[in-house]
Amino acid sequence: MDVDEATLAVLKKSPVFAGIDPAELPGLLRALGAYTRSFSKGEAVFHSGDKLKAVPVVLKGRTEARMLGKDGSRQIISRFEVGDSFAEAVPMAVGTAPVEAIALQDSVILFLPAEGVKGNGDGALLRLYANVMGEMSKKVKTLTAKLALLSEPRLRKRIALYLRRLPEDKDGYVIIPYSRKALAEYLAVNDKALLRELRRMIEEGVLEGEGRRLKLTRRGDL
């Protein structure tokens, strides 16, 4: 594949290619047989149960990993921005995907064939393999944390568990990356029930802030 300046700029910042000399990237991608595909907004990059034979990396746009709940509802696992890899199943084992990946915007995805990534090679290829395994480890932790969240029956506790996972600013506030509707989907709760509980938590002083900027204040009273 040809690597233009825009693609190279994304790859330089991607954790998948950390520690690899940018000058080596075009040759590395050609050697791997890497390729790109474009997806329209709302189109599936892969479905739950699909065989994963390549490591996907977002070059343009935004994607979302979802899991189907027992009641048929879609539960958001995570969202992925430019430079992120989002193969939730470890592709080194060419496993099946436990989630579906959907393009939230018109997107371009780079696919790195798994067989090439795990093969023996020079320093750049070994570095790439280590980076990919590190990213897969993060995805496993993300999935584990999501399952723990969904196992909590109390909505208030579920909200608190989620907020504690987000990075805080110097004043202890976090920024929720989702709209309220999307957050309800992520937490697998009714949108109106989520709004009522958030309002109660603010009225009781458990939460401070407004909109997407919130802070837990009385963590022992949940």
mmCIF file with all atom_site columns, C-alpha atoms in Angstrom:
data_model
loop_
_atom_site.group_PDB
_atom_site.id
_atom_site.type_symbol
_atom_site.label_atom_id
_atom_site.label_alt_id
_atom_site.label_comp_id
_atom_site.label_asym_id
_atom_site.label_entity_id
_atom_site.label_seq_id
_atom_site.pdbx_PDB_ins_code
_atom_site.Cartn_x
_atom_site.Cartn_y
_atom_site.Cartn_z
_atom_site.occupancy
_atom_site.B_iso_or_equiv
_atom_site.pdbx_formal_charge
_atom_site.auth_seq_id
_atom_site.auth_comp_id
_atom_site.auth_asym_id
_atom_site.auth_atom_id
_atom_site.pdbx_PDB_model_num
ATOM 1   C CA . MET A 1 1   ? 0.000   0.000   0.000  1.00 0.00 ? 1   MET A CA 1
ATOM 2   C CA . ASP A 1 2   ? 1.059   3.586   -0.580 1.00 0.00 ? 2   ASP A CA 1
ATOM 3   C CA . VAL A 1 3   ? 1.571   5.712   2.516  1.00 0.00 ? 3   VAL A CA 1
ATOM 4   C CA . ASP A 1 4   ? 0.757   9.387   1.980  1.00 0.00 ? 4   ASP A CA 1
ATOM 5   C CA . GLU A 1 5   ? 1.721   12.197  4.347  1.00 0.00 ? 5   GLU A CA 1
ATOM 6   C CA . ALA A 1 6   ? -1.664  12.240  6.115  1.00 0.00 ? 6   ALA A CA 1
ATOM 7   C CA . THR A 1 7   ? -1.471  8.491   6.820  1.00 0.00 ? 7   THR A CA 1
ATOM 8   C CA . LEU A 1 8   ? 2.127   8.753   7.988  1.00 0.00 ? 8   LEU A CA 1
ATOM 9   C CA . ALA A 1 9   ? 1.181   11.551  10.397 1.00 0.00 ? 9   ALA A CA 1
ATOM 10  C CA . VAL A 1 10  ? -1.470  9.291   11.993 1.00 0.00 ? 10  VAL A CA 1
ATOM 11  C CA . LEU A 1 11  ? 0.872   6.306   12.228 1.00 0.00 ? 11  LEU A CA 1
ATOM 12  C CA . LYS A 1 12  ? 3.572   8.370   13.953 1.00 0.00 ? 12  LYS A CA 1
ATOM 13  C CA . LYS A 1 13  ? 1.150   9.146   16.797 1.00 0.00 ? 13  LYS A CA 1
ATOM 14  C CA . SER A 1 14  ? -0.470  5.709   17.018 1.00 0.00 ? 14  SER A CA 1
ATOM 15  C CA . PRO A 1 15  ? 0.535   3.493   19.996 1.00 0.00 ? 15  PRO A CA 1
ATOM 16  C CA . VAL A 1 16  ? 0.508   0.560   17.591 1.00 0.00 ? 16  VAL A CA 1
ATOM 17  C CA . PHE A 1 17  ? 3.612   1.978   15.881 1.00 0.00 ? 17  PHE A CA 1
ATOM 18  C CA . ALA A 1 18  ? 5.329   3.500   18.932 1.00 0.00 ? 18  ALA A CA 1
ATOM 19  C CA . GLY A 1 19  ? 9.104   3.149   18.885 1.00 0.00 ? 19  GLY A CA 1
ATOM 20  C CA . ILE A 1 20  ? 9.290   2.419   15.156 1.00 0.00 ? 20  ILE A CA 1
ATOM 21  C CA . ASP A 1 21  ? 11.311  4.756   12.941 1.00 0.00 ? 21  ASP A CA 1
ATOM 22  C CA . PRO A 1 22  ? 8.777   6.577   10.708 1.00 0.00 ? 22  PRO A CA 1
ATOM 23  C CA . ALA A 1 23  ? 11.119  6.061   7.763  1.00 0.00 ? 23  ALA A CA 1
ATOM 24  C CA . GLU A 1 24  ? 10.579  2.309   8.135  1.00 0.00 ? 24  GLU A CA 1
ATOM 25  C CA . LEU A 1 25  ? 6.783   2.431   8.181  1.00 0.00 ? 25  LEU A CA 1
ATOM 26  C CA . PRO A 1 26  ? 6.053   2.400   4.412  1.00 0.00 ? 26  PRO A CA 1
ATOM 27  C CA . GLY A 1 27  ? 8.307   -0.616  3.850  1.00 0.00 ? 27  GLY A CA 1
ATOM 28  C CA . LEU A 1 28  ? 6.942   -2.369  6.946  1.00 0.00 ? 28  LEU A CA 1
ATOM 29  C CA . LEU A 1 29  ? 3.346   -1.983  5.791  1.00 0.00 ? 29  LEU A CA 1
ATOM 30  C CA . ARG A 1 30  ? 4.167   -3.248  2.320  1.00 0.00 ? 30  ARG A CA 1
ATOM 31  C CA . ALA A 1 31  ? 5.987   -6.259  3.760  1.00 0.00 ? 31  ALA A CA 1
ATOM 32  C CA . LEU A 1 32  ? 2.986   -7.085  5.947  1.00 0.00 ? 32  LEU A CA 1
ATOM 33  C CA . GLY A 1 33  ? 0.528   -6.803  3.086  1.00 0.00 ? 33  GLY A CA 1
ATOM 34  C CA . ALA A 1 34  ? -1.380  -4.097  4.960  1.00 0.00 ? 34  ALA A CA 1
ATOM 35  C CA . TYR A 1 35  ? -4.439  -2.599  3.278  1.00 0.00 ? 35  TYR A CA 1
ATOM 36  C CA . THR A 1 36  ? -7.104  0.029   3.913  1.00 0.00 ? 36  THR A CA 1
ATOM 37  C CA . ARG A 1 37  ? -10.886 0.015   3.627  1.00 0.00 ? 37  ARG A CA 1
ATOM 38  C CA . SER A 1 38  ? -13.414 2.818   3.794  1.00 0.00 ? 38  SER A CA 1
ATOM 39  C CA . PHE A 1 39  ? -16.640 2.542   5.791  1.00 0.00 ? 39  PHE A CA 1
ATOM 40  C CA . SER A 1 40  ? -19.690 4.785   5.693  1.00 0.00 ? 40  SER A CA 1
ATOM 41  C CA . LYS A 1 41  ? -21.272 6.109   8.882  1.00 0.00 ? 41  LYS A CA 1
ATOM 42  C CA . GLY A 1 42  ? -23.273 3.308   10.506 1.00 0.00 ? 42  GLY A CA 1
ATOM 43  C CA . GLU A 1 43  ? -21.562 0.537   8.545  1.00 0.00 ? 43  GLU A CA 1
ATOM 44  C CA . ALA A 1 44  ? -20.188 -2.491  10.384 1.00 0.00 ? 44  ALA A CA 1
ATOM 45  C CA . VAL A 1 45  ? -16.415 -2.924  10.303 1.00 0.00 ? 45  VAL A CA 1
ATOM 46  C CA . PHE A 1 46  ? -16.954 -6.431  11.671 1.00 0.00 ? 46  PHE A CA 1
ATOM 47  C CA . HIS A 1 47  ? -19.742 -8.311  13.439 1.00 0.00 ? 47  HIS A CA 1
ATOM 48  C CA . SER A 1 48  ? -19.789 -10.338 16.629 1.00 0.00 ? 48  SER A CA 1
ATOM 49  C CA . GLY A 1 49  ? -18.681 -13.855 15.755 1.00 0.00 ? 49  GLY A CA 1
ATOM 50  C CA . ASP A 1 50  ? -16.611 -12.796 12.734 1.00 0.00 ? 50  ASP A CA 1
ATOM 51  C CA . LYS A 1 51  ? -13.147 -14.259 12.369 1.00 0.00 ? 51  LYS A CA 1
ATOM 52  C CA . LEU A 1 52  ? -10.502 -11.617 12.962 1.00 0.00 ? 52  LEU A CA 1
ATOM 53  C CA . LYS A 1 53  ? -7.539  -12.069 10.659 1.00 0.00 ? 53  LYS A CA 1
ATOM 54  C CA . ALA A 1 54  ? -6.127  -8.556  10.856 1.00 0.00 ? 54  ALA A CA 1
ATOM 55  C CA . VAL A 1 55  ? -5.436  -5.824  13.384 1.00 0.00 ? 55  VAL A CA 1
ATOM 56  C CA . PRO A 1 56  ? -7.610  -2.772  12.565 1.00 0.00 ? 56  PRO A CA 1
ATOM 57  C CA . VAL A 1 57  ? -6.297  0.751   13.177 1.00 0.00 ? 57  VAL A CA 1
ATOM 58  C CA . VAL A 1 58  ? -8.387  3.905   12.684 1.00 0.00 ? 58  VAL A CA 1
ATOM 59  C CA . LEU A 1 59  ? -6.821  6.219   10.094 1.00 0.00 ? 59  LEU A CA 1
ATOM 60  C CA . LYS A 1 60  ? -9.811  8.522   9.712  1.00 0.00 ? 60  LYS A CA 1
ATOM 61  C CA . GLY A 1 61  ? -13.140 8.880   11.500 1.00 0.00 ? 61  GLY A CA 1
ATOM 62  C CA . ARG A 1 62  ? -14.372 7.194   14.670 1.00 0.00 ? 62  ARG A CA 1
ATOM 63  C CA . THR A 1 63  ? -15.597 3.719   15.553 1.00 0.00 ? 63  THR A CA 1
ATOM 64  C CA . GLU A 1 64  ? -17.466 2.062   18.399 1.00 0.00 ? 64  GLU A CA 1
ATOM 65  C CA . ALA A 1 65  ? -17.333 -1.459  19.815 1.00 0.00 ? 65  ALA A CA 1
ATOM 66  C CA . ARG A 1 66  ? -20.701 -2.822  20.945 1.00 0.00 ? 66  ARG A CA 1
ATOM 67  C CA . MET A 1 67  ? -21.923 -5.989  22.585 1.00 0.00 ? 67  MET A CA 1
ATOM 68  C CA . LEU A 1 68  ? -25.446 -7.353  22.353 1.00 0.00 ? 68  LEU A CA 1
ATOM 69  C CA . GLY A 1 69  ? -27.169 -7.737  25.724 1.00 0.00 ? 69  GLY A CA 1
ATOM 70  C CA . LYS A 1 70  ? -29.330 -10.700 26.684 1.00 0.00 ? 70  LYS A CA 1
ATOM 71  C CA . ASP A 1 71  ? -32.408 -8.587  26.016 1.00 0.00 ? 71  ASP A CA 1
ATOM 72  C CA . GLY A 1 72  ? -31.195 -7.706  22.526 1.00 0.00 ? 72  GLY A CA 1
ATOM 73  C CA . SER A 1 73  ? -30.041 -4.206  23.458 1.00 0.00 ? 73  SER A CA 1
ATOM 74  C CA . ARG A 1 74  ? -26.697 -2.877  22.236 1.00 0.00 ? 74  ARG A CA 1
ATOM 75  C CA . GLN A 1 75  ? -24.203 -2.086  24.971 1.00 0.00 ? 75  GLN A CA 1
ATOM 76  C CA . ILE A 1 76  ? -21.292 0.223   24.192 1.00 0.00 ? 76  ILE A CA 1
ATOM 77  C CA . ILE A 1 77  ? -17.915 -1.257  25.133 1.00 0.00 ? 77  ILE A CA 1
ATOM 78  C CA . SER A 1 78  ? -15.631 1.521   23.963 1.00 0.00 ? 78  SER A CA 1
ATOM 79  C CA . ARG A 1 79  ? -15.042 4.154   21.307 1.00 0.00 ? 79  ARG A CA 1
ATOM 80  C CA . PHE A 1 80  ? -11.931 4.508   19.198 1.00 0.00 ? 80  PHE A CA 1
ATOM 81  C CA . GLU A 1 81  ? -10.397 7.614   17.700 1.00 0.00 ? 81  GLU A CA 1
ATOM 82  C CA . VAL A 1 82  ? -7.810  8.179   14.977 1.00 0.00 ? 82  VAL A CA 1
ATOM 83  C CA . GLY A 1 83  ? -4.691  6.107   15.679 1.00 0.00 ? 83  GLY A CA 1
ATOM 84  C CA . ASP A 1 84  ? -6.443  3.606   17.952 1.00 0.00 ? 84  ASP A CA 1
ATOM 85  C CA . SER A 1 85  ? -6.595  -0.135  17.365 1.00 0.00 ? 85  SER A CA 1
ATOM 86  C CA . PHE A 1 86  ? -9.939  -1.729  18.189 1.00 0.00 ? 86  PHE A CA 1
ATOM 87  C CA . ALA A 1 87  ? -9.615  -5.491  17.717 1.00 0.00 ? 87  ALA A CA 1
ATOM 88  C CA . GLU A 1 88  ? -11.335 -6.658  20.909 1.00 0.00 ? 88  GLU A CA 1
ATOM 89  C CA . ALA A 1 89  ? -10.400 -10.287 20.364 1.00 0.00 ? 89  ALA A CA 1
ATOM 90  C CA . VAL A 1 90  ? -6.687  -11.068 20.269 1.00 0.00 ? 90  VAL A CA 1
ATOM 91  C CA . PRO A 1 91  ? -5.962  -11.402 16.538 1.00 0.00 ? 91  PRO A CA 1
ATOM 92  C CA . MET A 1 92  ? -2.708  -13.244 17.184 1.00 0.00 ? 92  MET A CA 1
ATOM 93  C CA . ALA A 1 93  ? -4.890  -16.306 17.763 1.00 0.00 ? 93  ALA A CA 1
ATOM 94  C CA . VAL A 1 94  ? -7.110  -15.391 14.789 1.00 0.00 ? 94  VAL A CA 1
ATOM 95  C CA . GLY A 1 95  ? -10.049 -15.564 17.179 1.00 0.00 ? 95  GLY A CA 1
ATOM 96  C CA . THR A 1 96  ? -13.676 -14.634 16.737 1.00 0.00 ? 96  THR A CA 1
ATOM 97  C CA . ALA A 1 97  ? -14.865 -11.172 17.737 1.00 0.00 ? 97  ALA A CA 1
ATOM 98  C CA . PRO A 1 98  ? -17.006 -11.030 20.909 1.00 0.00 ? 98  PRO A CA 1
ATOM 99  C CA . VAL A 1 99  ? -18.206 -7.568  19.870 1.00 0.00 ? 99  VAL A CA 1
ATOM 100 C CA . GLU A 1 100 ? -19.283 -5.700  16.776 1.00 0.00 ? 100 GLU A CA 1
ATOM 101 C CA . ALA A 1 101 ? -17.461 -2.608  15.524 1.00 0.00 ? 101 ALA A CA 1
ATOM 102 C CA . ILE A 1 102 ? -19.479 0.175   13.894 1.00 0.00 ? 102 ILE A CA 1
ATOM 103 C CA . ALA A 1 103 ? -18.259 3.300   12.092 1.00 0.00 ? 103 ALA A CA 1
ATOM 104 C CA . LEU A 1 104 ? -19.690 6.330   13.918 1.00 0.00 ? 104 LEU A CA 1
ATOM 105 C CA . GLN A 1 105 ? -18.478 8.568   11.099 1.00 0.00 ? 105 GLN A CA 1
ATOM 106 C CA . ASP A 1 106 ? -17.270 7.976   7.567  1.00 0.00 ? 106 ASP A CA 1
ATOM 107 C CA . SER A 1 107 ? -14.037 6.183   8.377  1.00 0.00 ? 107 SER A CA 1
ATOM 108 C CA . VAL A 1 108 ? -10.894 4.705   6.879  1.00 0.00 ? 108 VAL A CA 1
ATOM 109 C CA . ILE A 1 109 ? -9.419  1.652   8.600  1.00 0.00 ? 109 ILE A CA 1
ATOM 110 C CA . LEU A 1 110 ? -5.930  0.230   8.188  1.00 0.00 ? 110 LEU A CA 1
ATOM 111 C CA . PHE A 1 111 ? -5.767  -3.569  8.453  1.00 0.00 ? 111 PHE A CA 1
ATOM 112 C CA . LEU A 1 112 ? -2.542  -5.310  9.476  1.00 0.00 ? 112 LEU A CA 1
ATOM 113 C CA . PRO A 1 113 ? -2.708  -9.044  8.587  1.00 0.00 ? 113 PRO A CA 1
ATOM 114 C CA . ALA A 1 114 ? -2.253  -10.979 11.838 1.00 0.00 ? 114 ALA A CA 1
ATOM 115 C CA . GLU A 1 115 ? -0.116  -13.694 10.281 1.00 0.00 ? 115 GLU A CA 1
ATOM 116 C CA . GLY A 1 116 ? 2.427   -11.104 9.197  1.00 0.00 ? 116 GLY A CA 1
ATOM 117 C CA . VAL A 1 117 ? 2.422   -9.272  12.526 1.00 0.00 ? 117 VAL A CA 1
ATOM 118 C CA . LYS A 1 118 ? 3.176   -12.410 14.546 1.00 0.00 ? 118 LYS A CA 1
ATOM 119 C CA . GLY A 1 119 ? 5.812   -13.716 12.136 1.00 0.00 ? 119 GLY A CA 1
ATOM 120 C CA . ASN A 1 120 ? 9.543   -13.583 12.768 1.00 0.00 ? 120 ASN A CA 1
ATOM 121 C CA . GLY A 1 121 ? 11.231  -10.497 11.496 1.00 0.00 ? 121 GLY A CA 1
ATOM 122 C CA . ASP A 1 122 ? 13.534  -7.581  12.131 1.00 0.00 ? 122 ASP A CA 1
ATOM 123 C CA . GLY A 1 123 ? 13.471  -5.026  14.926 1.00 0.00 ? 123 GLY A CA 1
ATOM 124 C CA . ALA A 1 124 ? 10.574  -3.011  13.510 1.00 0.00 ? 124 ALA A CA 1
ATOM 125 C CA . LEU A 1 125 ? 8.366   -6.087  13.173 1.00 0.00 ? 125 LEU A CA 1
ATOM 126 C CA . LEU A 1 126 ? 9.217   -7.284  16.669 1.00 0.00 ? 126 LEU A CA 1
ATOM 127 C CA . ARG A 1 127 ? 8.405   -3.835  18.036 1.00 0.00 ? 127 ARG A CA 1
ATOM 128 C CA . LEU A 1 128 ? 5.099   -3.847  16.178 1.00 0.00 ? 128 LEU A CA 1
ATOM 129 C CA . TYR A 1 129 ? 4.240   -7.268  17.618 1.00 0.00 ? 129 TYR A CA 1
ATOM 130 C CA . ALA A 1 130 ? 4.988   -6.060  21.167 1.00 0.00 ? 130 ALA A CA 1
ATOM 131 C CA . ASN A 1 131 ? 2.865   -2.945  20.627 1.00 0.00 ? 131 ASN A CA 1
ATOM 132 C CA . VAL A 1 132 ? -0.063  -4.930  19.256 1.00 0.00 ? 132 VAL A CA 1
ATOM 133 C CA . MET A 1 133 ? 0.033   -7.370  22.171 1.00 0.00 ? 133 MET A CA 1
ATOM 134 C CA . GLY A 1 134 ? 0.100   -4.429  24.570 1.00 0.00 ? 134 GLY A CA 1
ATOM 135 C CA . GLU A 1 135 ? -2.945  -2.905  22.897 1.00 0.00 ? 135 GLU A CA 1
ATOM 136 C CA . MET A 1 136 ? -4.767  -6.234  23.027 1.00 0.00 ? 136 MET A CA 1
ATOM 137 C CA . SER A 1 137 ? -4.023  -6.448  26.741 1.00 0.00 ? 137 SER A CA 1
ATOM 138 C CA . LYS A 1 138 ? -5.626  -3.043  27.228 1.00 0.00 ? 138 LYS A CA 1
ATOM 139 C CA . LYS A 1 139 ? -8.713  -4.189  25.309 1.00 0.00 ? 139 LYS A CA 1
ATOM 140 C CA . VAL A 1 140 ? -9.064  -7.245  27.526 1.00 0.00 ? 140 VAL A CA 1
ATOM 141 C CA . LYS A 1 141 ? -8.927  -4.978  30.596 1.00 0.00 ? 141 LYS A CA 1
ATOM 142 C CA . THR A 1 142 ? -11.554 -2.717  29.046 1.00 0.00 ? 142 THR A CA 1
ATOM 143 C CA . LEU A 1 143 ? -13.882 -5.638  28.396 1.00 0.00 ? 143 LEU A CA 1
ATOM 144 C CA . THR A 1 144 ? -13.317 -7.025  31.914 1.00 0.00 ? 144 THR A CA 1
ATOM 145 C CA . ALA A 1 145 ? -14.086 -3.637  33.470 1.00 0.00 ? 145 ALA A CA 1
ATOM 146 C CA . LYS A 1 146 ? -17.262 -3.335  31.401 1.00 0.00 ? 146 LYS A CA 1
ATOM 147 C CA . LEU A 1 147 ? -18.490 -6.751  32.510 1.00 0.00 ? 147 LEU A CA 1
ATOM 148 C CA . ALA A 1 148 ? -17.813 -5.813  36.151 1.00 0.00 ? 148 ALA A CA 1
ATOM 149 C CA . LEU A 1 149 ? -19.787 -2.613  35.638 1.00 0.00 ? 149 LEU A CA 1
ATOM 150 C CA . LEU A 1 150 ? -22.770 -4.432  34.185 1.00 0.00 ? 150 LEU A CA 1
ATOM 151 C CA . SER A 1 151 ? -22.768 -6.940  37.042 1.00 0.00 ? 151 SER A CA 1
ATOM 152 C CA . GLU A 1 152 ? -23.533 -4.129  39.543 1.00 0.00 ? 152 GLU A CA 1
ATOM 153 C CA . PRO A 1 153 ? -27.344 -4.134  40.074 1.00 0.00 ? 153 PRO A CA 1
ATOM 154 C CA . ARG A 1 154 ? -27.580 -0.655  41.666 1.00 0.00 ? 154 ARG A CA 1
ATOM 155 C CA . LEU A 1 155 ? -27.737 2.185   39.166 1.00 0.00 ? 155 LEU A CA 1
ATOM 156 C CA . ARG A 1 156 ? -26.099 4.716   41.507 1.00 0.00 ? 156 ARG A CA 1
ATOM 157 C CA . LYS A 1 157 ? -23.165 2.389   42.132 1.00 0.00 ? 157 LYS A CA 1
ATOM 158 C CA . ARG A 1 158 ? -22.892 1.675   38.419 1.00 0.00 ? 158 ARG A CA 1
ATOM 159 C CA . ILE A 1 159 ? -22.670 5.404   37.694 1.00 0.00 ? 159 ILE A CA 1
ATOM 160 C CA . ALA A 1 160 ? -20.007 5.858   40.390 1.00 0.00 ? 160 ALA A CA 1
ATOM 161 C CA . LEU A 1 161 ? -17.944 2.922   39.102 1.00 0.00 ? 161 LEU A CA 1
ATOM 162 C CA . TYR A 1 162 ? -17.968 4.434   35.635 1.00 0.00 ? 162 TYR A CA 1
ATOM 163 C CA . LEU A 1 163 ? -17.042 7.945   36.799 1.00 0.00 ? 163 LEU A CA 1
ATOM 164 C CA . ARG A 1 164 ? -14.122 6.594   38.857 1.00 0.00 ? 164 ARG A CA 1
ATOM 165 C CA . ARG A 1 165 ? -12.616 5.103   35.698 1.00 0.00 ? 165 ARG A CA 1
ATOM 166 C CA . LEU A 1 166 ? -12.380 8.499   33.984 1.00 0.00 ? 166 LEU A CA 1
ATOM 167 C CA . PRO A 1 167 ? -9.330  10.783  34.331 1.00 0.00 ? 167 PRO A CA 1
ATOM 168 C CA . GLU A 1 168 ? -9.831  13.700  36.725 1.00 0.00 ? 168 GLU A CA 1
ATOM 169 C CA . ASP A 1 169 ? -8.722  17.279  36.204 1.00 0.00 ? 169 ASP A CA 1
ATOM 170 C CA . LYS A 1 170 ? -6.904  19.224  38.938 1.00 0.00 ? 170 LYS A CA 1
ATOM 171 C CA . ASP A 1 171 ? -10.234 20.025  40.631 1.00 0.00 ? 171 ASP A CA 1
ATOM 172 C CA . GLY A 1 172 ? -11.404 16.398  40.698 1.00 0.00 ? 172 GLY A CA 1
ATOM 173 C CA . TYR A 1 173 ? -13.878 16.731  37.831 1.00 0.00 ? 173 TYR A CA 1
ATOM 174 C CA . VAL A 1 174 ? -14.217 14.243  34.968 1.00 0.00 ? 174 VAL A CA 1
ATOM 175 C CA . ILE A 1 175 ? -15.538 14.814  31.459 1.00 0.00 ? 175 ILE A CA 1
ATOM 176 C CA . ILE A 1 176 ? -18.006 12.168  30.256 1.00 0.00 ? 176 ILE A CA 1
ATOM 177 C CA . PRO A 1 177 ? -17.181 11.446  26.586 1.00 0.00 ? 177 PRO A CA 1
ATOM 178 C CA . TYR A 1 178 ? -20.737 10.351  25.755 1.00 0.00 ? 178 TYR A CA 1
ATOM 179 C CA . SER A 1 179 ? -24.074 12.094  25.305 1.00 0.00 ? 179 SER A CA 1
ATOM 180 C CA . ARG A 1 180 ? -26.628 11.174  27.980 1.00 0.00 ? 180 ARG A CA 1
ATOM 181 C CA . LYS A 1 181 ? -28.340 8.759   25.608 1.00 0.00 ? 181 LYS A CA 1
ATOM 182 C CA . ALA A 1 182 ? -25.036 7.104   24.709 1.00 0.00 ? 182 ALA A CA 1
ATOM 183 C CA . LEU A 1 183 ? -24.061 6.948   28.376 1.00 0.00 ? 183 LEU A CA 1
ATOM 184 C CA . ALA A 1 184 ? -27.340 5.180   29.140 1.00 0.00 ? 184 ALA A CA 1
ATOM 185 C CA . GLU A 1 185 ? -26.518 2.666   26.417 1.00 0.00 ? 185 GLU A CA 1
ATOM 186 C CA . TYR A 1 186 ? -23.017 2.197   27.834 1.00 0.00 ? 186 TYR A CA 1
ATOM 187 C CA . LEU A 1 187 ? -24.377 1.612   31.326 1.00 0.00 ? 187 LEU A CA 1
ATOM 188 C CA . ALA A 1 188 ? -27.194 -0.572  29.922 1.00 0.00 ? 188 ALA A CA 1
ATOM 189 C CA . VAL A 1 189 ? -29.925 1.443   31.661 1.00 0.00 ? 189 VAL A CA 1
ATOM 190 C CA . ASN A 1 190 ? -32.994 3.398   30.649 1.00 0.00 ? 190 ASN A CA 1
ATOM 191 C CA . ASP A 1 191 ? -32.221 6.962   29.552 1.00 0.00 ? 191 ASP A CA 1
ATOM 192 C CA . LYS A 1 192 ? -34.899 8.526   31.765 1.00 0.00 ? 192 LYS A CA 1
ATOM 193 C CA . ALA A 1 193 ? -33.864 6.417   34.770 1.00 0.00 ? 193 ALA A CA 1
ATOM 194 C CA . LEU A 1 194 ? -30.271 7.586   34.316 1.00 0.00 ? 194 LEU A CA 1
ATOM 195 C CA . LEU A 1 195 ? -31.353 11.227  34.178 1.00 0.00 ? 195 LEU A CA 1
ATOM 196 C CA . ARG A 1 196 ? -33.455 10.858  37.353 1.00 0.00 ? 196 ARG A CA 1
ATOM 197 C CA . GLU A 1 197 ? -30.606 9.205   39.247 1.00 0.00 ? 197 GLU A CA 1
ATOM 198 C CA . LEU A 1 198 ? -28.066 11.813  38.167 1.00 0.00 ? 198 LEU A CA 1
ATOM 199 C CA . ARG A 1 199 ? -30.416 14.558  39.328 1.00 0.00 ? 199 ARG A CA 1
ATOM 200 C CA . ARG A 1 200 ? -30.922 12.834  42.684 1.00 0.00 ? 200 ARG A CA 1
ATOM 201 C CA . MET A 1 201 ? -27.174 12.416  43.148 1.00 0.00 ? 201 MET A CA 1
ATOM 202 C CA . ILE A 1 202 ? -26.639 16.133  42.489 1.00 0.00 ? 202 ILE A CA 1
ATOM 203 C CA . GLU A 1 203 ? -29.514 17.126  44.816 1.00 0.00 ? 203 GLU A CA 1
ATOM 204 C CA . GLU A 1 204 ? -28.084 14.924  47.586 1.00 0.00 ? 204 GLU A CA 1
ATOM 205 C CA . GLY A 1 205 ? -24.600 16.325  47.128 1.00 0.00 ? 205 GLY A CA 1
ATOM 206 C CA . VAL A 1 206 ? -23.128 13.051  45.920 1.00 0.00 ? 206 VAL A CA 1
ATOM 207 C CA . LEU A 1 207 ? -22.316 14.704  42.587 1.00 0.00 ? 207 LEU A CA 1
ATOM 208 C CA . GLU A 1 208 ? -21.279 18.213  41.641 1.00 0.00 ? 208 GLU A CA 1
ATOM 209 C CA . GLY A 1 209 ? -21.222 19.830  38.226 1.00 0.00 ? 209 GLY A CA 1
ATOM 210 C CA . GLU A 1 210 ? -23.497 19.923  35.214 1.00 0.00 ? 210 GLU A CA 1
ATOM 211 C CA . GLY A 1 211 ? -23.707 18.462  31.766 1.00 0.00 ? 211 GLY A CA 1
ATOM 212 C CA . ARG A 1 212 ? -20.794 16.165  31.018 1.00 0.00 ? 212 ARG A CA 1
ATOM 213 C CA . ARG A 1 213 ? -18.475 17.712  33.656 1.00 0.00 ? 213 ARG A CA 1
ATOM 214 C CA . LEU A 1 214 ? -19.087 15.992  36.990 1.00 0.00 ? 214 LEU A CA 1
ATOM 215 C CA . LYS A 1 215 ? -17.353 15.191  40.265 1.00 0.00 ? 215 LYS A CA 1
ATOM 216 C CA . LEU A 1 216 ? -18.129 12.579  42.906 1.00 0.00 ? 216 LEU A CA 1
ATOM 217 C CA . THR A 1 217 ? -18.024 14.329  46.275 1.00 0.00 ? 217 THR A CA 1
ATOM 218 C CA . ARG A 1 218 ? -19.186 11.859  48.914 1.00 0.00 ? 218 ARG A CA 1
ATOM 219 C CA . ARG A 1 219 ? -17.794 8.565   47.727 1.00 0.00 ? 219 ARG A CA 1
ATOM 220 C CA . GLY A 1 220 ? -18.539 6.723   50.951 1.00 0.00 ? 220 GLY A CA 1
ATOM 221 C CA . ASP A 1 221 ? -22.277 7.491   50.817 1.00 0.00 ? 221 ASP A CA 1
ATOM 222 C CA . LEU A 1 222 ? -23.156 5.609   47.639 1.00 0.00 ? 222 LEU A CA 1
#
